[in-house]
C-alpha cells in the first residue's frame, strides 16, 4: 500500500516579503507583520472591534490612563495613531521593496493590543495582495493583478477608506470621541504620509517613498488630505519636513507639540522661505 503524503503548502509571496522586512536591521517591530492569525492569545479582528463598543471603550480608557488624560478626544486621537501605524508601515514597506500591497480592509486585519491600549502587533488574516502584472508573484493565489504603481497605491487607499476606517470612526464616535470627520480623515492622511516617510529612509528609498506618498495622497479620491511635504530653512540650512493635515492633540498631554504640528509649523514658516513638494529629488 502506497503511503500518501500531503503536499506542503506553498508560502505566500506576501509572507516572503514580510519576512524580508522583519529582517531589516533598522526596522524593528514596526516592520513586523504576520500572515494568518497567530497562535498566541490577545488578538482582535479589526472588523470585530468596530462592532464591540465595550472592548473599544476599554482600550480608550487604557490609552487615556497611560497619558494621564480623561479627555476622550485626546484618547481617541492617540488611539487612532497607534491603531493605524502597525498596519500602514508594513503595507507601505512591502509596496516599496517588492511592489506587493496587503489587503488592509478591516475584515482582513487583526491587531494585538498592549496594557496601554496601543496596538503592538498586526496580522493580515489572508494572503490577498495587490501586485503588478509583470511581478513574479502575479500568478500566485490571492494575487490581485494591477496595471500600475498608481493603481496599487490607490488600492491601498481604497482598502483604508472604503473597507476599514469608516467603521472605526463610527465606533469611536459611539464611545464618546468628539472629533470632526475632517480631523479624523486628516489624521489618516497624515499617517499614510508618515508611514512612507518612516519606511523610505529605513529601506534606503527615501526619495522614492516621498514621491509615492504625494502620488497617493495629493488629489486622492479616497483619502481627503495631502502629503504636504515642504522644506524649511532653519539657521540657513534647508530642512525637509511636512505639515500635518490635522492635529493629533498630543500637545495636550506632551511636553511640546509634535515636530510637524500644524499649529506650530504654520507659525514657524509664516514669512519664511519654504518649498513644497519633492524639489531637489535626487
PDB file of C-alpha atoms in Angstrom:
ATOM      1  CA  UNK A   1       0.000   0.000   0.000  1.00  0.00           C
ATOM      2  CA  UNK A   2       1.447   3.326  -1.052  1.00  0.00           C
ATOM      3  CA  UNK A   3       1.666   5.931   1.682  1.00  0.00           C
ATOM      4  CA  UNK A   4       0.038   9.211   0.678  1.00  0.00           C
ATOM      5  CA  UNK A   5       1.710  12.405   1.729  1.00  0.00           C
ATOM      6  CA  UNK A   6       0.150  15.832   1.822  1.00  0.00           C
ATOM      7  CA  UNK A   7       1.814  18.287  -0.484  1.00  0.00           C
ATOM      8  CA  UNK A   8       3.476  21.038   1.573  1.00  0.00           C
ATOM      9  CA  UNK A   9       1.597  24.306   1.436  1.00  0.00           C
ATOM     10  CA  UNK A  10       3.350  26.869  -0.726  1.00  0.00           C
ATOM     11  CA  UNK A  11       4.374  30.021   1.105  1.00  0.00           C
ATOM     12  CA  UNK A  12       2.536  33.176   0.117  1.00  0.00           C
ATOM     13  CA  UNK A  13       4.692  35.682  -1.801  1.00  0.00           C
ATOM     14  CA  UNK A  14       3.395  38.325   0.587  1.00  0.00           C
ATOM     15  CA  UNK A  15       4.652  36.256   3.531  1.00  0.00           C
ATOM     16  CA  UNK A  16       8.071  36.115   1.866  1.00  0.00           C
ATOM     17  CA  UNK A  17       8.117  39.896   1.518  1.00  0.00           C
ATOM     18  CA  UNK A  18       7.048  40.424   5.128  1.00  0.00           C
ATOM     19  CA  UNK A  19       9.748  38.019   6.322  1.00  0.00           C
ATOM     20  CA  UNK A  20      12.349  40.066   4.432  1.00  0.00           C
ATOM     21  CA  UNK A  21      11.075  43.242   6.039  1.00  0.00           C
ATOM     22  CA  UNK A  22      11.164  41.734   9.529  1.00  0.00           C
ATOM     23  CA  UNK A  23      14.867  41.046   8.979  1.00  0.00           C
ATOM     24  CA  UNK A  24      15.729  44.662   8.100  1.00  0.00           C
ATOM     25  CA  UNK A  25      18.308  45.709  10.675  1.00  0.00           C
ATOM     26  CA  UNK A  26      16.903  49.151  11.462  1.00  0.00           C
ATOM     27  CA  UNK A  27      13.249  48.212  11.035  1.00  0.00           C
ATOM     28  CA  UNK A  28      12.424  46.921  14.480  1.00  0.00           C
ATOM     29  CA  UNK A  29       8.877  45.906  15.432  1.00  0.00           C
ATOM     30  CA  UNK A  30       7.303  48.442  13.053  1.00  0.00           C
ATOM     31  CA  UNK A  31       8.206  46.273  10.045  1.00  0.00           C
ATOM     32  CA  UNK A  32       6.908  43.060  11.613  1.00  0.00           C
ATOM     33  CA  UNK A  33       3.616  41.587  10.423  1.00  0.00           C
ATOM     34  CA  UNK A  34       2.054  38.125  10.284  1.00  0.00           C
ATOM     35  CA  UNK A  35       0.087  36.305   7.618  1.00  0.00           C
ATOM     36  CA  UNK A  36      -2.756  34.432   9.283  1.00  0.00           C
ATOM     37  CA  UNK A  37      -3.885  34.724  12.888  1.00  0.00           C
ATOM     38  CA  UNK A  38      -1.000  33.880  15.261  1.00  0.00           C
ATOM     39  CA  UNK A  39      -1.489  31.073  17.762  1.00  0.00           C
ATOM     40  CA  UNK A  40      -0.907  33.240  20.832  1.00  0.00           C
ATOM     41  CA  UNK A  41      -3.815  34.982  22.537  1.00  0.00           C
ATOM     42  CA  UNK A  42      -4.746  38.640  22.656  1.00  0.00           C
ATOM     43  CA  UNK A  43      -5.564  39.263  19.000  1.00  0.00           C
ATOM     44  CA  UNK A  44      -8.671  41.193  17.941  1.00  0.00           C
ATOM     45  CA  UNK A  45     -10.105  41.326  14.444  1.00  0.00           C
ATOM     46  CA  UNK A  46     -10.493  44.934  13.306  1.00  0.00           C
ATOM     47  CA  UNK A  47     -13.967  44.257  11.919  1.00  0.00           C
ATOM     48  CA  UNK A  48     -14.953  42.734  15.277  1.00  0.00           C
ATOM     49  CA  UNK A  49     -13.580  45.701  17.207  1.00  0.00           C
ATOM     50  CA  UNK A  50     -15.658  48.140  15.145  1.00  0.00           C
ATOM     51  CA  UNK A  51     -18.766  46.364  16.447  1.00  0.00           C
ATOM     52  CA  UNK A  52     -17.625  45.825  20.039  1.00  0.00           C
ATOM     53  CA  UNK A  53     -18.110  49.137  21.836  1.00  0.00           C
ATOM     54  CA  UNK A  54     -17.276  47.663  25.247  1.00  0.00           C
ATOM     55  CA  UNK A  55     -13.863  46.467  24.068  1.00  0.00           C
ATOM     56  CA  UNK A  56     -13.109  49.723  22.265  1.00  0.00           C
ATOM     57  CA  UNK A  57     -14.201  51.737  25.296  1.00  0.00           C
ATOM     58  CA  UNK A  58     -11.808  49.715  27.467  1.00  0.00           C
ATOM     59  CA  UNK A  59      -8.945  50.356  25.034  1.00  0.00           C
ATOM     60  CA  UNK A  60      -9.689  54.086  25.037  1.00  0.00           C
ATOM     61  CA  UNK A  61      -9.718  54.074  28.841  1.00  0.00           C
ATOM     62  CA  UNK A  62      -6.297  52.412  28.830  1.00  0.00           C
ATOM     63  CA  UNK A  63      -4.899  54.966  26.386  1.00  0.00           C
ATOM     64  CA  UNK A  64      -6.280  57.821  28.464  1.00  0.00           C
ATOM     65  CA  UNK A  65      -4.763  56.430  31.660  1.00  0.00           C
ATOM     66  CA  UNK A  66      -1.376  55.888  30.022  1.00  0.00           C
ATOM     67  CA  UNK A  67      -1.255  59.567  29.022  1.00  0.00           C
ATOM     68  CA  UNK A  68      -2.883  60.850  32.197  1.00  0.00           C
ATOM     69  CA  UNK A  69      -5.821  62.353  30.321  1.00  0.00           C
ATOM     70  CA  UNK A  70      -9.553  61.981  30.823  1.00  0.00           C
ATOM     71  CA  UNK A  71     -10.277  63.790  27.559  1.00  0.00           C
ATOM     72  CA  UNK A  72     -11.883  61.207  25.264  1.00  0.00           C
ATOM     73  CA  UNK A  73     -10.995  63.263  22.158  1.00  0.00           C
ATOM     74  CA  UNK A  74      -7.317  63.038  23.119  1.00  0.00           C
ATOM     75  CA  UNK A  75      -7.532  59.312  23.879  1.00  0.00           C
ATOM     76  CA  UNK A  76      -9.360  58.644  20.607  1.00  0.00           C
ATOM     77  CA  UNK A  77      -6.848  60.598  18.533  1.00  0.00           C
ATOM     78  CA  UNK A  78      -3.834  58.905  20.097  1.00  0.00           C
ATOM     79  CA  UNK A  79      -5.549  55.517  19.833  1.00  0.00           C
ATOM     80  CA  UNK A  80      -6.155  56.085  16.109  1.00  0.00           C
ATOM     81  CA  UNK A  81      -2.473  56.825  15.527  1.00  0.00           C
ATOM     82  CA  UNK A  82      -1.351  53.725  17.419  1.00  0.00           C
ATOM     83  CA  UNK A  83      -4.012  51.624  15.645  1.00  0.00           C
ATOM     84  CA  UNK A  84      -3.126  52.555  12.064  1.00  0.00           C
ATOM     85  CA  UNK A  85       0.658  52.757  12.373  1.00  0.00           C
ATOM     86  CA  UNK A  86       1.394  48.991  12.623  1.00  0.00           C
ATOM     87  CA  UNK A  87      -0.973  48.378   9.696  1.00  0.00           C
ATOM     88  CA  UNK A  88       0.389  51.049   7.391  1.00  0.00           C
ATOM     89  CA  UNK A  89       4.137  50.700   7.894  1.00  0.00           C
ATOM     90  CA  UNK A  90       4.497  47.067   6.731  1.00  0.00           C
ATOM     91  CA  UNK A  91       1.935  47.642   3.967  1.00  0.00           C
ATOM     92  CA  UNK A  92       3.842  50.642   2.623  1.00  0.00           C
ATOM     93  CA  UNK A  93       7.206  48.916   3.064  1.00  0.00           C
ATOM     94  CA  UNK A  94       6.025  45.808   1.176  1.00  0.00           C
ATOM     95  CA  UNK A  95       4.996  48.068  -1.683  1.00  0.00           C
ATOM     96  CA  UNK A  96       8.325  49.898  -1.707  1.00  0.00           C
ATOM     97  CA  UNK A  97      10.556  46.812  -1.727  1.00  0.00           C
ATOM     98  CA  UNK A  98       8.560  44.283  -3.769  1.00  0.00           C
ATOM     99  CA  UNK A  99       5.532  46.129  -5.197  1.00  0.00           C
ATOM    100  CA  UNK A 100       3.190  43.968  -3.120  1.00  0.00           C
ATOM    101  CA  UNK A 101       0.392  45.536  -1.072  1.00  0.00           C
ATOM    102  CA  UNK A 102      -1.561  43.541   1.535  1.00  0.00           C
ATOM    103  CA  UNK A 103      -5.327  43.840   1.791  1.00  0.00           C
ATOM    104  CA  UNK A 104      -5.863  46.343   4.615  1.00  0.00           C
ATOM    105  CA  UNK A 105      -9.650  46.030   4.802  1.00  0.00           C
ATOM    106  CA  UNK A 106     -10.938  45.614   8.354  1.00  0.00           C
ATOM    107  CA  UNK A 107     -12.113  42.053   7.670  1.00  0.00           C
ATOM    108  CA  UNK A 108      -8.545  41.049   6.774  1.00  0.00           C
ATOM    109  CA  UNK A 109      -6.654  42.661   9.669  1.00  0.00           C
ATOM    110  CA  UNK A 110      -6.205  41.693  13.318  1.00  0.00           C
ATOM    111  CA  UNK A 111      -4.327  43.667  15.955  1.00  0.00           C
ATOM    112  CA  UNK A 112      -2.848  42.797  19.330  1.00  0.00           C
ATOM    113  CA  UNK A 113      -3.192  45.485  21.997  1.00  0.00           C
ATOM    114  CA  UNK A 114      -0.919  46.036  24.978  1.00  0.00           C
ATOM    115  CA  UNK A 115      -1.861  47.075  28.504  1.00  0.00           C
ATOM    116  CA  UNK A 116      -1.755  50.740  27.460  1.00  0.00           C
ATOM    117  CA  UNK A 117      -4.398  50.173  24.791  1.00  0.00           C
ATOM    118  CA  UNK A 118      -1.958  50.581  21.920  1.00  0.00           C
ATOM    119  CA  UNK A 119      -1.637  48.170  19.018  1.00  0.00           C
ATOM    120  CA  UNK A 120       1.713  46.383  19.182  1.00  0.00           C
ATOM    121  CA  UNK A 121       1.231  43.681  16.554  1.00  0.00           C
ATOM    122  CA  UNK A 122      -0.568  43.213  13.238  1.00  0.00           C
ATOM    123  CA  UNK A 123      -1.718  40.180  11.273  1.00  0.00           C
ATOM    124  CA  UNK A 124      -3.136  40.084   7.763  1.00  0.00           C
ATOM    125  CA  UNK A 125      -5.547  37.186   8.013  1.00  0.00           C
ATOM    126  CA  UNK A 126      -5.435  36.111   4.373  1.00  0.00           C
ATOM    127  CA  UNK A 127      -2.580  36.355   1.905  1.00  0.00           C
ATOM    128  CA  UNK A 128      -4.549  38.544  -0.521  1.00  0.00           C
ATOM    129  CA  UNK A 129      -2.343  41.245  -2.001  1.00  0.00           C
ATOM    130  CA  UNK A 130      -2.064  43.597  -4.963  1.00  0.00           C
ATOM    131  CA  UNK A 131       0.789  43.122  -7.403  1.00  0.00           C
ATOM    132  CA  UNK A 132       1.915  44.389 -10.807  1.00  0.00           C
ATOM    133  CA  UNK A 133       1.280  42.249 -13.851  1.00  0.00           C
ATOM    134  CA  UNK A 134       4.980  41.669 -14.525  1.00  0.00           C
ATOM    135  CA  UNK A 135       5.776  40.695 -10.943  1.00  0.00           C
ATOM    136  CA  UNK A 136       6.846  37.094 -10.368  1.00  0.00           C
ATOM    137  CA  UNK A 137       4.041  36.775  -7.799  1.00  0.00           C
ATOM    138  CA  UNK A 138       1.286  37.768 -10.245  1.00  0.00           C
ATOM    139  CA  UNK A 139       0.132  34.178 -10.698  1.00  0.00           C
ATOM    140  CA  UNK A 140       0.083  33.290  -7.007  1.00  0.00           C
ATOM    141  CA  UNK A 141      -3.055  32.509  -5.043  1.00  0.00           C
ATOM    142  CA  UNK A 142      -4.528  35.663  -3.577  1.00  0.00           C
ATOM    143  CA  UNK A 143      -2.844  37.995  -6.061  1.00  0.00           C
ATOM    144  CA  UNK A 144      -4.865  40.962  -7.344  1.00  0.00           C
ATOM    145  CA  UNK A 145      -3.082  41.985 -10.537  1.00  0.00           C
ATOM    146  CA  UNK A 146      -2.998  45.716 -11.255  1.00  0.00           C
ATOM    147  CA  UNK A 147      -1.586  47.656 -14.173  1.00  0.00           C
ATOM    148  CA  UNK A 148       0.491  50.356 -12.485  1.00  0.00           C
ATOM    149  CA  UNK A 149       2.066  51.557  -9.271  1.00  0.00           C
ATOM    150  CA  UNK A 150      -0.535  54.320  -9.097  1.00  0.00           C
ATOM    151  CA  UNK A 151      -3.277  51.683  -9.166  1.00  0.00           C
ATOM    152  CA  UNK A 152      -1.526  49.856  -6.340  1.00  0.00           C
ATOM    153  CA  UNK A 153      -1.354  52.883  -4.050  1.00  0.00           C
ATOM    154  CA  UNK A 154      -4.967  53.698  -4.965  1.00  0.00           C
ATOM    155  CA  UNK A 155      -5.895  50.117  -3.985  1.00  0.00           C
ATOM    156  CA  UNK A 156      -4.222  50.659  -0.618  1.00  0.00           C
ATOM    157  CA  UNK A 157      -6.104  53.924  -0.157  1.00  0.00           C
ATOM    158  CA  UNK A 158      -9.396  52.337  -1.146  1.00  0.00           C
ATOM    159  CA  UNK A 159      -8.864  49.497   1.324  1.00  0.00           C
ATOM    160  CA  UNK A 160      -8.451  52.030   4.109  1.00  0.00           C
ATOM    161  CA  UNK A 161     -11.133  54.489   3.057  1.00  0.00           C
ATOM    162  CA  UNK A 162     -13.860  52.127   1.909  1.00  0.00           C
ATOM    163  CA  UNK A 163     -13.302  48.937   3.888  1.00  0.00           C
ATOM    164  CA  UNK A 164     -11.716  49.948   7.175  1.00  0.00           C
ATOM    165  CA  UNK A 165     -11.722  53.380   8.781  1.00  0.00           C
ATOM    166  CA  UNK A 166     -15.394  54.409   8.318  1.00  0.00           C
ATOM    167  CA  UNK A 167     -16.494  51.630  10.673  1.00  0.00           C
ATOM    168  CA  UNK A 168     -13.781  52.577  13.149  1.00  0.00           C
ATOM    169  CA  UNK A 169     -14.764  56.254  13.022  1.00  0.00           C
ATOM    170  CA  UNK A 170     -18.384  55.361  13.778  1.00  0.00           C
ATOM    171  CA  UNK A 171     -17.304  53.198  16.711  1.00  0.00           C
ATOM    172  CA  UNK A 172     -15.074  55.957  18.103  1.00  0.00           C
ATOM    173  CA  UNK A 173     -17.983  58.394  17.988  1.00  0.00           C
ATOM    174  CA  UNK A 174     -20.222  55.914  19.823  1.00  0.00           C
ATOM    175  CA  UNK A 175     -17.528  55.712  22.505  1.00  0.00           C
ATOM    176  CA  UNK A 176     -17.510  59.461  23.058  1.00  0.00           C
ATOM    177  CA  UNK A 177     -14.684  60.622  20.779  1.00  0.00           C
ATOM    178  CA  UNK A 178     -15.819  64.051  19.637  1.00  0.00           C
ATOM    179  CA  UNK A 179     -13.686  64.895  16.638  1.00  0.00           C
ATOM    180  CA  UNK A 180     -14.843  66.065  13.236  1.00  0.00           C
ATOM    181  CA  UNK A 181     -14.780  63.870  10.141  1.00  0.00           C
ATOM    182  CA  UNK A 182     -12.286  66.312   8.646  1.00  0.00           C
ATOM    183  CA  UNK A 183      -9.918  65.903  11.591  1.00  0.00           C
ATOM    184  CA  UNK A 184     -10.139  62.106  11.556  1.00  0.00           C
ATOM    185  CA  UNK A 185      -9.586  61.862   7.808  1.00  0.00           C
ATOM    186  CA  UNK A 186      -6.732  64.347   8.109  1.00  0.00           C
ATOM    187  CA  UNK A 187      -5.095  62.061  10.649  1.00  0.00           C
ATOM    188  CA  UNK A 188      -5.446  59.102   8.277  1.00  0.00           C
ATOM    189  CA  UNK A 189      -3.734  61.082   5.512  1.00  0.00           C
ATOM    190  CA  UNK A 190      -1.001  62.113   7.933  1.00  0.00           C
ATOM    191  CA  UNK A 191      -0.370  58.526   8.965  1.00  0.00           C
ATOM    192  CA  UNK A 192      -0.115  57.391   5.341  1.00  0.00           C
ATOM    193  CA  UNK A 193       2.430  60.142   4.645  1.00  0.00           C
ATOM    194  CA  UNK A 194       4.326  59.368   7.846  1.00  0.00           C
ATOM    195  CA  UNK A 195       4.434  55.643   7.058  1.00  0.00           C
ATOM    196  CA  UNK A 196       6.078  56.397   3.712  1.00  0.00           C
ATOM    197  CA  UNK A 197       8.304  58.976   5.412  1.00  0.00           C
ATOM    198  CA  UNK A 198       9.453  56.478   8.037  1.00  0.00           C
ATOM    199  CA  UNK A 199       9.827  53.401   5.828  1.00  0.00           C
ATOM    200  CA  UNK A 200      11.639  55.189   2.994  1.00  0.00           C
ATOM    201  CA  UNK A 201      14.849  56.055   4.873  1.00  0.00           C
ATOM    202  CA  UNK A 202      14.907  52.714   6.707  1.00  0.00           C
ATOM    203  CA  UNK A 203      14.781  50.904   3.354  1.00  0.00           C
ATOM    204  CA  UNK A 204      17.146  53.397   1.662  1.00  0.00           C
ATOM    205  CA  UNK A 205      14.279  54.518  -0.597  1.00  0.00           C
ATOM    206  CA  UNK A 206      13.607  57.956   0.866  1.00  0.00           C
ATOM    207  CA  UNK A 207      13.103  59.999  -2.319  1.00  0.00           C
ATOM    208  CA  UNK A 208      11.009  57.288  -3.942  1.00  0.00           C
ATOM    209  CA  UNK A 209       8.849  56.992  -0.834  1.00  0.00           C
ATOM    210  CA  UNK A 210       8.206  60.751  -0.733  1.00  0.00           C
ATOM    211  CA  UNK A 211       7.123  60.731  -4.361  1.00  0.00           C
ATOM    212  CA  UNK A 212       4.767  57.792  -3.834  1.00  0.00           C
ATOM    213  CA  UNK A 213       3.239  59.436  -0.755  1.00  0.00           C
ATOM    214  CA  UNK A 214       2.492  62.533  -2.810  1.00  0.00           C
ATOM    215  CA  UNK A 215       1.123  60.473  -5.690  1.00  0.00           C
ATOM    216  CA  UNK A 216      -1.143  58.510  -3.358  1.00  0.00           C
ATOM    217  CA  UNK A 217      -2.499  61.432  -1.364  1.00  0.00           C
ATOM    218  CA  UNK A 218      -2.464  64.571  -3.487  1.00  0.00           C
ATOM    219  CA  UNK A 219      -5.779  64.540  -5.320  1.00  0.00           C
ATOM    220  CA  UNK A 220      -6.764  61.119  -3.941  1.00  0.00           C
ATOM    221  CA  UNK A 221     -10.452  60.246  -4.414  1.00  0.00           C
ATOM    222  CA  UNK A 222     -10.260  58.038  -1.325  1.00  0.00           C
ATOM    223  CA  UNK A 223      -8.413  59.948   1.411  1.00  0.00           C
ATOM    224  CA  UNK A 224      -9.044  63.690   1.800  1.00  0.00           C
ATOM    225  CA  UNK A 225      -5.619  65.001   2.741  1.00  0.00           C
ATOM    226  CA  UNK A 226      -2.246  65.788   1.203  1.00  0.00           C
ATOM    227  CA  UNK A 227       1.349  64.734   1.765  1.00  0.00           C
ATOM    228  CA  UNK A 228       2.235  68.394   2.477  1.00  0.00           C
ATOM    229  CA  UNK A 229       5.984  67.902   2.120  1.00  0.00           C
ATOM    230  CA  UNK A 230       7.970  71.096   2.389  1.00  0.00           C
ATOM    231  CA  UNK A 231      11.455  72.369   3.056  1.00  0.00           C
ATOM    232  CA  UNK A 232      12.014  74.939   5.784  1.00  0.00           C
ATOM    233  CA  UNK A 233      15.170  76.985   6.159  1.00  0.00           C
ATOM    234  CA  UNK A 234      16.395  76.790   9.745  1.00  0.00           C
ATOM    235  CA  UNK A 235      19.541  78.746  10.606  1.00  0.00           C
ATOM    236  CA  UNK A 236      20.361  78.892   6.919  1.00  0.00           C
ATOM    237  CA  UNK A 237      20.064  75.128   6.470  1.00  0.00           C
ATOM    238  CA  UNK A 238      17.248  73.567   4.381  1.00  0.00           C
ATOM    239  CA  UNK A 239      15.318  71.002   6.433  1.00  0.00           C
ATOM    240  CA  UNK A 240      12.851  68.587   4.873  1.00  0.00           C
ATOM    241  CA  UNK A 241       9.653  68.154   6.824  1.00  0.00           C
ATOM    242  CA  UNK A 242       5.892  68.142   6.313  1.00  0.00           C
ATOM    243  CA  UNK A 243       2.833  69.938   7.599  1.00  0.00           C
ATOM    244  CA  UNK A 244       0.140  67.770   9.160  1.00  0.00           C
ATOM    245  CA  UNK A 245      -3.401  67.887   7.807  1.00  0.00           C
ATOM    246  CA  UNK A 246      -4.885  67.606  11.303  1.00  0.00           C
ATOM    247  CA  UNK A 247      -3.802  67.944  14.909  1.00  0.00           C
ATOM    248  CA  UNK A 248      -3.380  64.665  16.820  1.00  0.00           C
ATOM    249  CA  UNK A 249      -3.894  66.546  20.132  1.00  0.00           C
ATOM    250  CA  UNK A 250      -0.625  65.252  21.563  1.00  0.00           C
ATOM    251  CA  UNK A 251       0.209  68.790  22.674  1.00  0.00           C
ATOM    252  CA  UNK A 252      -2.450  68.420  25.385  1.00  0.00           C
ATOM    253  CA  UNK A 253      -0.523  65.641  27.119  1.00  0.00           C
ATOM    254  CA  UNK A 254       3.087  66.035  25.955  1.00  0.00           C
ATOM    255  CA  UNK A 255       5.787  68.491  26.954  1.00  0.00           C
ATOM    256  CA  UNK A 256       5.765  70.033  23.476  1.00  0.00           C
ATOM    257  CA  UNK A 257       3.853  69.790  20.211  1.00  0.00           C
ATOM    258  CA  UNK A 258       4.792  67.221  17.571  1.00  0.00           C
ATOM    259  CA  UNK A 259       7.588  68.286  15.173  1.00  0.00           C
ATOM    260  CA  UNK A 260       5.022  68.502  12.355  1.00  0.00           C
ATOM    261  CA  UNK A 261       2.253  70.100  14.434  1.00  0.00           C
ATOM    262  CA  UNK A 262       0.049  72.174  12.109  1.00  0.00           C
ATOM    263  CA  UNK A 263      -0.274  74.884  14.764  1.00  0.00           C
ATOM    264  CA  UNK A 264       3.457  75.287  15.409  1.00  0.00           C
ATOM    265  CA  UNK A 265       4.527  74.724  11.792  1.00  0.00           C
ATOM    266  CA  UNK A 266       2.260  77.429  10.418  1.00  0.00           C
ATOM    267  CA  UNK A 267       3.737  79.893  12.872  1.00  0.00           C
ATOM    268  CA  UNK A 268       7.287  78.796  12.047  1.00  0.00           C
ATOM    269  CA  UNK A 269       7.169  79.052   8.285  1.00  0.00           C
ATOM    270  CA  UNK A 270       4.975  82.143   8.171  1.00  0.00           C
ATOM    271  CA  UNK A 271       7.079  84.706   6.353  1.00  0.00           C
ATOM    272  CA  UNK A 272       9.982  82.295   5.843  1.00  0.00           C
ATOM    273  CA  UNK A 273      11.270  80.795   2.600  1.00  0.00           C
ATOM    274  CA  UNK A 274       9.653  77.404   2.135  1.00  0.00           C
ATOM    275  CA  UNK A 275       9.498  74.968  -0.734  1.00  0.00           C
ATOM    276  CA  UNK A 276       6.678  72.473  -1.176  1.00  0.00           C
ATOM    277  CA  UNK A 277       6.840  69.101  -2.855  1.00  0.00           C
ATOM    278  CA  UNK A 278       9.823  66.965  -3.824  1.00  0.00           C
ATOM    279  CA  UNK A 279      12.066  69.603  -5.393  1.00  0.00           C
ATOM    280  CA  UNK A 280      15.686  68.664  -5.202  1.00  0.00           C
ATOM    281  CA  UNK A 281      14.787  64.983  -5.509  1.00  0.00           C
ATOM    282  CA  UNK A 282      17.870  63.017  -6.324  1.00  0.00           C
TER     283      UNK A 282
END
